[in-house]
Amino acid sequence: MAERDVYYRRAKEEGWRARSAFKLLEIDANFSVLQGVQRAVDLCAAPGSWSQVLSRVIYERSEKKDDIRLIAVDLNEMAPLPGVIQLQGDICSTTTAQQIITHFEGQKSDIVVCDGAPDVTGLHDLDTMMQSQLLTAAILITTFVLREGGNFVAKIFKGGDTSLIVAQLELFFSYVRIHKPPSSRAASQEAFVVCKGFKLPADYVPTMDVDADPETLTPTTRKLLPFLVNGDLSGFDPVDTETIAI
Ligand SMILES: C[S@@+](CC[C@H](N)C(=O)[O-])C[C@H]1O[C@@H](n2cnc3c(N)ncnc32)[C@H](O)[C@@H]1O
């Protein structure tokens, strides 16, 4: 039986909505990203197998079950899951970031995960570019909603500018790894970034407004935003890079 069928069958047997559940379970088994998590944001969540994993693992491990908050966001509607607040929206929109914050009642999340994938065209470069736009949106939302020290897991397409993605994430996380779980099909260009130890650089003020008037941004945000959005390093020099090191 082909490898993918094993995961597909196991997903059916164990009640997961998609075989993707095993990817997050395997990432957690390797990196303990769900340890101690009470609040979680699942970006690009439909049909909901990662939300199921978050819900099951967090409820199983938590001693303060009343204090658990899980938010799932997707463009598409998703069948309800007990204990999961659902937002139907675009992760590239400022409104989505604001709605997440509202649902957490001012508190921040312990983890943000994003398994987002654009509609694949089969054109490798285009697919990789659209995927990295989703990843950028996920990083920008994360700068609003993740607590200091929190974790981030997101899908990437390998073969894009992986080193640029890692450089972007290292601005915000003390630990960044690229990982391909065994349940991710070998032929797929998909992999995951696993990041821990979130910290906003000093003077970085979160924004989703990638076209913001530079004059309205703090100096650090003004320098980092072009880099985050399109990898433009022209605003950097070695001194600047040291200044923003976290
Ligand atoms: C691979 S599926 C996610 C599977 C999910 N992690 C699970 O385990 O069930 C990718 C999802 O990304 C969503 N998506 C793509 N672009 C999006 C965007 N801009 N905003 C929100 N969701 C998006 C799609 O609607 C799709 O449901």
PDB file of C-alpha atoms and ligand atoms in Angstrom:
ATOM      1  CA  MET A   1       0.000   0.000   0.000  1.00  0.00           C
ATOM      2  CA  ALA A   2       1.354   3.435  -0.934  1.00  0.00           C
ATOM      3  CA  GLU A   3       2.626   5.575   1.934  1.00  0.00           C
ATOM      4  CA  ARG A   4      -0.080   8.182   1.443  1.00  0.00           C
ATOM      5  CA  ASP A   5      -2.790   5.578   1.769  1.00  0.00           C
ATOM      6  CA  VAL A   6      -1.464   4.503   5.153  1.00  0.00           C
ATOM      7  CA  TYR A   7      -1.885   8.038   6.492  1.00  0.00           C
ATOM      8  CA  TYR A   8      -5.217   8.455   4.725  1.00  0.00           C
ATOM      9  CA  ARG A   9      -6.522   5.219   6.262  1.00  0.00           C
ATOM     10  CA  ARG A  10      -5.171   6.084   9.697  1.00  0.00           C
ATOM     11  CA  ALA A  11      -6.811   9.514   9.476  1.00  0.00           C
ATOM     12  CA  LYS A  12     -10.155   7.852   8.761  1.00  0.00           C
ATOM     13  CA  GLU A  13      -9.692   5.330  11.571  1.00  0.00           C
ATOM     14  CA  GLU A  14      -8.649   7.937  14.128  1.00  0.00           C
ATOM     15  CA  GLY A  15     -11.282  10.486  13.131  1.00  0.00           C
ATOM     16  CA  TRP A  16      -9.034  13.198  11.683  1.00  0.00           C
ATOM     17  CA  ARG A  17     -10.586  15.376   8.978  1.00  0.00           C
ATOM     18  CA  ALA A  18      -7.452  15.171   6.839  1.00  0.00           C
ATOM     19  CA  ARG A  19      -4.180  13.231   6.778  1.00  0.00           C
ATOM     20  CA  SER A  20      -2.421  16.581   7.415  1.00  0.00           C
ATOM     21  CA  ALA A  21      -3.145  15.989  11.107  1.00  0.00           C
ATOM     22  CA  PHE A  22      -0.137  13.681  11.243  1.00  0.00           C
ATOM     23  CA  LYS A  23       2.182  16.448  10.056  1.00  0.00           C
ATOM     24  CA  LEU A  24       1.411  18.614  13.077  1.00  0.00           C
ATOM     25  CA  LEU A  25       1.491  15.613  15.414  1.00  0.00           C
ATOM     26  CA  GLU A  26       4.922  14.638  14.064  1.00  0.00           C
ATOM     27  CA  ILE A  27       6.208  18.215  14.327  1.00  0.00           C
ATOM     28  CA  ASP A  28       5.056  18.321  17.946  1.00  0.00           C
ATOM     29  CA  ALA A  29       6.660  14.930  18.660  1.00  0.00           C
ATOM     30  CA  ASN A  30       9.975  16.296  17.349  1.00  0.00           C
ATOM     31  CA  PHE A  31       9.918  19.872  18.601  1.00  0.00           C
ATOM     32  CA  SER A  32       7.376  19.938  21.510  1.00  0.00           C
ATOM     33  CA  VAL A  33       5.723  23.007  19.989  1.00  0.00           C
ATOM     34  CA  LEU A  34       2.425  22.351  21.798  1.00  0.00           C
ATOM     35  CA  GLN A  35       3.980  21.971  25.242  1.00  0.00           C
ATOM     36  CA  GLY A  36       2.251  24.268  27.732  1.00  0.00           C
ATOM     37  CA  VAL A  37      -0.002  25.814  25.069  1.00  0.00           C
ATOM     38  CA  GLN A  38      -3.343  27.249  26.263  1.00  0.00           C
ATOM     39  CA  ARG A  39      -4.121  29.637  23.400  1.00  0.00           C
ATOM     40  CA  ALA A  40      -3.584  28.820  19.744  1.00  0.00           C
ATOM     41  CA  VAL A  41      -4.293  30.353  16.351  1.00  0.00           C
ATOM     42  CA  ASP A  42      -4.712  28.067  13.335  1.00  0.00           C
ATOM     43  CA  LEU A  43      -4.384  30.078  10.109  1.00  0.00           C
ATOM     44  CA  CYS A  44      -5.714  28.514   6.884  1.00  0.00           C
ATOM     45  CA  ALA A  45      -7.411  25.885   8.975  1.00  0.00           C
ATOM     46  CA  ALA A  46     -10.036  24.198   6.772  1.00  0.00           C
ATOM     47  CA  PRO A  47     -11.101  21.420   6.732  1.00  0.00           C
ATOM     48  CA  GLY A  48      -9.787  21.464  10.297  1.00  0.00           C
ATOM     49  CA  SER A  49      -7.465  18.565  11.060  1.00  0.00           C
ATOM     50  CA  TRP A  50      -4.805  20.837  12.598  1.00  0.00           C
ATOM     51  CA  SER A  51      -7.506  22.469  14.725  1.00  0.00           C
ATOM     52  CA  GLN A  52      -8.538  18.975  15.813  1.00  0.00           C
ATOM     53  CA  VAL A  53      -4.946  18.208  16.809  1.00  0.00           C
ATOM     54  CA  LEU A  54      -4.626  21.502  18.687  1.00  0.00           C
ATOM     55  CA  SER A  55      -7.911  20.924  20.433  1.00  0.00           C
ATOM     56  CA  ARG A  56      -7.201  17.312  21.418  1.00  0.00           C
ATOM     57  CA  VAL A  57      -3.612  17.805  22.511  1.00  0.00           C
ATOM     58  CA  ILE A  58      -4.201  21.054  24.369  1.00  0.00           C
ATOM     59  CA  TYR A  59      -7.297  19.799  26.201  1.00  0.00           C
ATOM     60  CA  GLU A  60      -5.522  16.543  27.108  1.00  0.00           C
ATOM     61  CA  ARG A  61      -2.451  18.292  28.495  1.00  0.00           C
ATOM     62  CA  SER A  62      -3.979  21.361  30.104  1.00  0.00           C
ATOM     63  CA  GLU A  63      -4.760  21.598  33.788  1.00  0.00           C
ATOM     64  CA  LYS A  64      -6.717  24.850  33.290  1.00  0.00           C
ATOM     65  CA  LYS A  65      -9.286  23.727  30.734  1.00  0.00           C
ATOM     66  CA  ASP A  66     -11.483  26.817  31.290  1.00  0.00           C
ATOM     67  CA  ASP A  67      -8.650  29.024  30.102  1.00  0.00           C
ATOM     68  CA  ILE A  68      -8.143  27.410  26.677  1.00  0.00           C
ATOM     69  CA  ARG A  69      -8.759  29.504  23.542  1.00  0.00           C
ATOM     70  CA  LEU A  70      -8.433  28.149  20.008  1.00  0.00           C
ATOM     71  CA  ILE A  71      -9.115  30.241  16.930  1.00  0.00           C
ATOM     72  CA  ALA A  72      -9.274  28.847  13.405  1.00  0.00           C
ATOM     73  CA  VAL A  73      -9.218  31.133  10.345  1.00  0.00           C
ATOM     74  CA  ASP A  74      -9.898  30.212   6.723  1.00  0.00           C
ATOM     75  CA  LEU A  75     -11.310  31.735   3.558  1.00  0.00           C
ATOM     76  CA  ASN A  76     -13.710  28.800   3.481  1.00  0.00           C
ATOM     77  CA  GLU A  77     -16.343  27.685   5.905  1.00  0.00           C
ATOM     78  CA  MET A  78     -15.381  24.792   8.123  1.00  0.00           C
ATOM     79  CA  ALA A  79     -17.614  22.319   9.954  1.00  0.00           C
ATOM     80  CA  PRO A  80     -17.793  23.321  13.656  1.00  0.00           C
ATOM     81  CA  LEU A  81     -15.362  21.836  16.157  1.00  0.00           C
ATOM     82  CA  PRO A  82     -16.092  21.883  19.883  1.00  0.00           C
ATOM     83  CA  GLY A  83     -14.048  24.541  21.675  1.00  0.00           C
ATOM     84  CA  VAL A  84     -12.756  26.136  18.452  1.00  0.00           C
ATOM     85  CA  ILE A  85     -13.799  29.694  17.512  1.00  0.00           C
ATOM     86  CA  GLN A  86     -13.972  30.034  13.759  1.00  0.00           C
ATOM     87  CA  LEU A  87     -13.317  33.148  11.706  1.00  0.00           C
ATOM     88  CA  GLN A  88     -14.043  33.107   8.010  1.00  0.00           C
ATOM     89  CA  GLY A  89     -11.594  35.540   6.451  1.00  0.00           C
ATOM     90  CA  ASP A  90      -8.422  36.269   4.557  1.00  0.00           C
ATOM     91  CA  ILE A  91      -5.200  36.006   6.533  1.00  0.00           C
ATOM     92  CA  CYS A  92      -3.765  38.810   4.390  1.00  0.00           C
ATOM     93  CA  SER A  93      -6.262  41.298   5.852  1.00  0.00           C
ATOM     94  CA  THR A  94      -5.735  43.619   8.813  1.00  0.00           C
ATOM     95  CA  THR A  95      -9.303  42.919   9.937  1.00  0.00           C
ATOM     96  CA  THR A  96      -8.420  39.274  10.516  1.00  0.00           C
ATOM     97  CA  ALA A  97      -5.533  40.168  12.830  1.00  0.00           C
ATOM     98  CA  GLN A  98      -7.823  42.541  14.735  1.00  0.00           C
ATOM     99  CA  GLN A  99     -10.587  39.937  15.067  1.00  0.00           C
ATOM    100  CA  ILE A 100      -8.142  37.405  16.505  1.00  0.00           C
ATOM    101  CA  ILE A 101      -6.978  39.918  19.086  1.00  0.00           C
ATOM    102  CA  THR A 102     -10.591  40.700  20.000  1.00  0.00           C
ATOM    103  CA  HIS A 103     -11.370  37.009  20.541  1.00  0.00           C
ATOM    104  CA  PHE A 104      -8.381  36.648  22.857  1.00  0.00           C
ATOM    105  CA  GLU A 105      -9.707  39.574  24.920  1.00  0.00           C
ATOM    106  CA  GLY A 106      -6.374  41.355  24.854  1.00  0.00           C
ATOM    107  CA  GLN A 107      -4.312  38.280  25.666  1.00  0.00           C
ATOM    108  CA  LYS A 108      -1.840  36.807  23.220  1.00  0.00           C
ATOM    109  CA  SER A 109      -1.483  33.359  21.711  1.00  0.00           C
ATOM    110  CA  ASP A 110       1.085  30.748  22.760  1.00  0.00           C
ATOM    111  CA  ILE A 111       1.369  29.407  19.213  1.00  0.00           C
ATOM    112  CA  VAL A 112       0.408  30.351  15.668  1.00  0.00           C
ATOM    113  CA  VAL A 113       0.267  27.625  13.033  1.00  0.00           C
ATOM    114  CA  CYS A 114      -0.329  28.080   9.312  1.00  0.00           C
ATOM    115  CA  ASP A 115      -0.778  25.230   6.851  1.00  0.00           C
ATOM    116  CA  GLY A 116      -1.918  27.656   4.168  1.00  0.00           C
ATOM    117  CA  ALA A 117      -1.711  26.722   0.550  1.00  0.00           C
ATOM    118  CA  PRO A 118      -2.832  28.718  -2.469  1.00  0.00           C
ATOM    119  CA  ASP A 119      -4.727  27.030  -5.283  1.00  0.00           C
ATOM    120  CA  VAL A 120      -1.807  25.315  -6.971  1.00  0.00           C
ATOM    121  CA  THR A 121      -1.349  26.148 -10.669  1.00  0.00           C
ATOM    122  CA  GLY A 122       1.381  23.600 -11.379  1.00  0.00           C
ATOM    123  CA  LEU A 123       3.698  26.459 -12.386  1.00  0.00           C
ATOM    124  CA  HIS A 124       6.450  26.001  -9.850  1.00  0.00           C
ATOM    125  CA  ASP A 125       7.662  29.607  -9.616  1.00  0.00           C
ATOM    126  CA  LEU A 126       4.148  31.048  -9.407  1.00  0.00           C
ATOM    127  CA  ASP A 127       3.051  28.508  -6.788  1.00  0.00           C
ATOM    128  CA  THR A 128       6.156  29.192  -4.706  1.00  0.00           C
ATOM    129  CA  MET A 129       5.601  32.953  -4.912  1.00  0.00           C
ATOM    130  CA  MET A 130       1.932  32.677  -3.848  1.00  0.00           C
ATOM    131  CA  GLN A 131       2.917  30.363  -1.019  1.00  0.00           C
ATOM    132  CA  SER A 132       5.516  32.826   0.234  1.00  0.00           C
ATOM    133  CA  GLN A 133       2.900  35.619   0.171  1.00  0.00           C
ATOM    134  CA  LEU A 134       0.712  33.526   2.468  1.00  0.00           C
ATOM    135  CA  LEU A 135       3.691  32.868   4.711  1.00  0.00           C
ATOM    136  CA  THR A 136       4.448  36.600   4.850  1.00  0.00           C
ATOM    137  CA  ALA A 137       0.835  37.293   5.852  1.00  0.00           C
ATOM    138  CA  ALA A 138       1.110  34.623   8.538  1.00  0.00           C
ATOM    139  CA  ILE A 139       4.322  36.193   9.882  1.00  0.00           C
ATOM    140  CA  LEU A 140       2.731  39.666   9.929  1.00  0.00           C
ATOM    141  CA  ILE A 141      -0.363  38.389  11.794  1.00  0.00           C
ATOM    142  CA  THR A 142       1.958  36.588  14.185  1.00  0.00           C
ATOM    143  CA  THR A 143       3.668  39.862  15.090  1.00  0.00           C
ATOM    144  CA  PHE A 144       0.284  41.054  16.405  1.00  0.00           C
ATOM    145  CA  VAL A 145      -1.012  37.986  18.185  1.00  0.00           C
ATOM    146  CA  LEU A 146       1.886  35.850  19.458  1.00  0.00           C
ATOM    147  CA  ARG A 147       3.183  36.244  22.994  1.00  0.00           C
ATOM    148  CA  GLU A 148       6.857  36.732  23.708  1.00  0.00           C
ATOM    149  CA  GLY A 149       8.511  33.295  23.807  1.00  0.00           C
ATOM    150  CA  GLY A 150       5.715  31.741  21.705  1.00  0.00           C
ATOM    151  CA  ASN A 151       6.001  29.278  18.820  1.00  0.00           C
ATOM    152  CA  PHE A 152       5.200  29.402  15.107  1.00  0.00           C
ATOM    153  CA  VAL A 153       4.810  26.556  12.606  1.00  0.00           C
ATOM    154  CA  ALA A 154       4.073  27.175   8.935  1.00  0.00           C
ATOM    155  CA  LYS A 155       4.124  25.449   5.603  1.00  0.00           C
ATOM    156  CA  ILE A 156       6.701  26.551   3.057  1.00  0.00           C
ATOM    157  CA  PHE A 157       7.478  25.339  -0.439  1.00  0.00           C
ATOM    158  CA  LYS A 158      11.100  24.272  -0.610  1.00  0.00           C
ATOM    159  CA  GLY A 159      12.916  25.511  -3.667  1.00  0.00           C
ATOM    160  CA  GLY A 160      11.701  29.024  -3.090  1.00  0.00           C
ATOM    161  CA  ASP A 161      14.160  31.280  -1.354  1.00  0.00           C
ATOM    162  CA  THR A 162      14.367  29.188   1.778  1.00  0.00           C
ATOM    163  CA  SER A 163      17.367  31.075   3.114  1.00  0.00           C
ATOM    164  CA  LEU A 164      15.458  34.371   2.796  1.00  0.00           C
ATOM    165  CA  ILE A 165      12.498  32.882   4.691  1.00  0.00           C
ATOM    166  CA  VAL A 166      14.818  31.692   7.431  1.00  0.00           C
ATOM    167  CA  ALA A 167      16.468  35.129   7.588  1.00  0.00           C
ATOM    168  CA  GLN A 168      13.041  36.782   7.932  1.00  0.00           C
ATOM    169  CA  LEU A 169      12.014  34.427  10.700  1.00  0.00           C
ATOM    170  CA  GLU A 170      15.311  34.793  12.552  1.00  0.00           C
ATOM    171  CA  LEU A 171      14.424  38.458  13.044  1.00  0.00           C
ATOM    172  CA  PHE A 172      11.595  37.312  15.306  1.00  0.00           C
ATOM    173  CA  PHE A 173      12.542  33.891  16.692  1.00  0.00           C
ATOM    174  CA  SER A 174      15.559  32.600  18.565  1.00  0.00           C
ATOM    175  CA  TYR A 175      15.118  29.097  17.083  1.00  0.00           C
ATOM    176  CA  VAL A 176      14.231  28.404  13.423  1.00  0.00           C
ATOM    177  CA  ARG A 177      14.324  25.015  11.698  1.00  0.00           C
ATOM    178  CA  ILE A 178      13.052  23.648   8.393  1.00  0.00           C
ATOM    179  CA  HIS A 179      11.470  20.231   8.813  1.00  0.00           C
ATOM    180  CA  LYS A 180       9.729  17.758   6.527  1.00  0.00           C
ATOM    181  CA  PRO A 181       7.614  15.328   8.558  1.00  0.00           C
ATOM    182  CA  PRO A 182       7.473  11.696   7.333  1.00  0.00           C
ATOM    183  CA  SER A 183       3.738  12.071   6.578  1.00  0.00           C
ATOM    184  CA  SER A 184       4.464  14.867   4.074  1.00  0.00           C
ATOM    185  CA  ARG A 185       4.615  13.236   0.661  1.00  0.00           C
ATOM    186  CA  ALA A 186       8.214  12.831  -0.503  1.00  0.00           C
ATOM    187  CA  ALA A 187       7.324  14.112  -3.979  1.00  0.00           C
ATOM    188  CA  SER A 188       5.749  17.286  -2.590  1.00  0.00           C
ATOM    189  CA  GLN A 189       7.850  20.455  -2.369  1.00  0.00           C
ATOM    190  CA  GLU A 190       6.166  21.201   0.956  1.00  0.00           C
ATOM    191  CA  ALA A 191       8.129  21.500   4.196  1.00  0.00           C
ATOM    192  CA  PHE A 192       7.521  23.361   7.467  1.00  0.00           C
ATOM    193  CA  VAL A 193       9.291  26.098   9.345  1.00  0.00           C
ATOM    194  CA  VAL A 194       9.345  25.390  13.066  1.00  0.00           C
ATOM    195  CA  CYS A 195      10.114  28.488  15.122  1.00  0.00           C
ATOM    196  CA  LYS A 196      10.377  28.994  18.872  1.00  0.00           C
ATOM    197  CA  GLY A 197      11.228  31.860  21.190  1.00  0.00           C
ATOM    198  CA  PHE A 198       9.306  34.757  19.625  1.00  0.00           C
ATOM    199  CA  LYS A 199      10.467  38.292  20.374  1.00  0.00           C
ATOM    200  CA  LEU A 200       9.588  41.489  18.555  1.00  0.00           C
ATOM    201  CA  PRO A 201      12.682  43.512  17.669  1.00  0.00           C
ATOM    202  CA  ALA A 202      12.832  46.665  19.779  1.00  0.00           C
ATOM    203  CA  ASP A 203      10.883  49.487  18.128  1.00  0.00           C
ATOM    204  CA  TYR A 204       9.126  47.159  15.658  1.00  0.00           C
ATOM    205  CA  VAL A 205       5.432  48.038  15.602  1.00  0.00           C
ATOM    206  CA  PRO A 206       3.257  45.351  13.982  1.00  0.00           C
ATOM    207  CA  THR A 207       1.448  46.341  10.805  1.00  0.00           C
ATOM    208  CA  MET A 208      -0.390  44.455   8.065  1.00  0.00           C
ATOM    209  CA  ASP A 209      -0.465  47.575   5.915  1.00  0.00           C
ATOM    210  CA  VAL A 210       2.308  46.722   3.515  1.00  0.00           C
ATOM    211  CA  ASP A 211       1.683  49.958   1.585  1.00  0.00           C
ATOM    212  CA  ALA A 212       1.800  52.138   4.699  1.00  0.00           C
ATOM    213  CA  ASP A 213       3.266  55.615   4.378  1.00  0.00           C
ATOM    214  CA  PRO A 214       6.866  55.092   5.618  1.00  0.00           C
ATOM    215  CA  GLU A 215       6.586  58.318   7.625  1.00  0.00           C
ATOM    216  CA  THR A 216       3.936  56.708   9.836  1.00  0.00           C
ATOM    217  CA  LEU A 217       6.158  53.738  10.714  1.00  0.00           C
ATOM    218  CA  THR A 218       8.794  53.520  13.393  1.00  0.00           C
ATOM    219  CA  PRO A 219      12.368  53.395  12.044  1.00  0.00           C
ATOM    220  CA  THR A 220      12.709  49.657  12.653  1.00  0.00           C
ATOM    221  CA  THR A 221       9.327  48.808  11.120  1.00  0.00           C
ATOM    222  CA  ARG A 222      10.209  51.003   8.125  1.00  0.00           C
ATOM    223  CA  LYS A 223      13.406  48.982   7.620  1.00  0.00           C
ATOM    224  CA  LEU A 224      11.932  45.548   8.194  1.00  0.00           C
ATOM    225  CA  LEU A 225       8.638  45.776   6.331  1.00  0.00           C
ATOM    226  CA  PRO A 226      10.094  45.807   2.774  1.00  0.00           C
ATOM    227  CA  PHE A 227      12.292  42.884   3.767  1.00  0.00           C
ATOM    228  CA  LEU A 228       9.357  40.927   5.163  1.00  0.00           C
ATOM    229  CA  VAL A 229       7.057  41.663   2.261  1.00  0.00           C
ATOM    230  CA  ASN A 230       9.348  41.259  -0.731  1.00  0.00           C
ATOM    231  CA  GLY A 231      12.792  40.391   0.542  1.00  0.00           C
ATOM    232  CA  ASP A 232      14.110  43.855  -0.239  1.00  0.00           C
ATOM    233  CA  LEU A 233      17.341  44.194   1.692  1.00  0.00           C
ATOM    234  CA  SER A 234      18.278  47.598   0.295  1.00  0.00           C
ATOM    235  CA  GLY A 235      17.437  49.351   3.576  1.00  0.00           C
ATOM    236  CA  PHE A 236      19.935  47.234   5.454  1.00  0.00           C
ATOM    237  CA  ASP A 237      23.599  47.645   6.068  1.00  0.00           C
ATOM    238  CA  PRO A 238      25.698  45.599   8.487  1.00  0.00           C
ATOM    239  CA  VAL A 239      25.255  48.211  11.220  1.00  0.00           C
ATOM    240  CA  ASP A 240      21.483  48.189  10.795  1.00  0.00           C
ATOM    241  CA  THR A 241      21.394  44.415  10.951  1.00  0.00           C
ATOM    242  CA  GLU A 242      23.215  44.452  14.244  1.00  0.00           C
ATOM    243  CA  THR A 243      20.905  47.110  15.580  1.00  0.00           C
ATOM    244  CA  ILE A 244      17.853  45.001  14.935  1.00  0.00           C
ATOM    245  CA  ALA A 245      19.354  41.746  16.206  1.00  0.00           C
ATOM    246  CA  ILE A 246      17.147  40.191  18.877  1.00  0.00           C
TER     247      ILE A 246
HETATM  248  C1  LIG B   1      -3.903  22.537   2.980  1.00  0.00           C
HETATM  249  S1  LIG B   1      -5.378  23.364   3.445  1.00  0.00           S
HETATM  250  C2  LIG B   1      -5.212  23.415   5.200  1.00  0.00           C
HETATM  251  C3  LIG B   1      -5.443  22.074   5.839  1.00  0.00           C
HETATM  252  C4  LIG B   1      -5.625  22.183   7.329  1.00  0.00           C
HETATM  253  N1  LIG B   1      -4.382  22.527   8.013  1.00  0.00           N
HETATM  254  C5  LIG B   1      -6.113  20.879   7.905  1.00  0.00           C
HETATM  255  O1  LIG B   1      -5.306  20.202   8.545  1.00  0.00           O
HETATM  256  O2  LIG B   1      -7.292  20.554   7.742  1.00  0.00           O
HETATM  257  C6  LIG B   1      -5.031  25.019   2.975  1.00  0.00           C
HETATM  258  C7  LIG B   1      -6.106  26.014   3.329  1.00  0.00           C
HETATM  259  O3  LIG B   1      -5.576  27.324   3.115  1.00  0.00           O
HETATM  260  C8  LIG B   1      -6.705  28.164   2.938  1.00  0.00           C
HETATM  261  N2  LIG B   1      -6.282  29.470   2.446  1.00  0.00           N
HETATM  262  C9  LIG B   1      -5.583  29.757   1.307  1.00  0.00           C
HETATM  263  N3  LIG B   1      -5.380  31.092   1.199  1.00  0.00           N
HETATM  264  C10 LIG B   1      -5.951  31.675   2.300  1.00  0.00           C
HETATM  265  C11 LIG B   1      -6.055  33.024   2.767  1.00  0.00           C
HETATM  266  N4  LIG B   1      -5.530  34.048   2.071  1.00  0.00           N
HETATM  267  N5  LIG B   1      -6.705  33.265   3.930  1.00  0.00           N
HETATM  268  C12 LIG B   1      -7.245  32.236   4.632  1.00  0.00           C
HETATM  269  N6  LIG B   1      -7.173  30.928   4.241  1.00  0.00           N
HETATM  270  C13 LIG B   1      -6.532  30.650   3.089  1.00  0.00           C
HETATM  271  C14 LIG B   1      -7.552  27.375   1.949  1.00  0.00           C
HETATM  272  O4  LIG B   1      -8.887  27.827   1.947  1.00  0.00           O
HETATM  273  C15 LIG B   1      -7.378  25.941   2.495  1.00  0.00           C
HETATM  274  O5  LIG B   1      -8.467  25.593   3.318  1.00  0.00           O
END
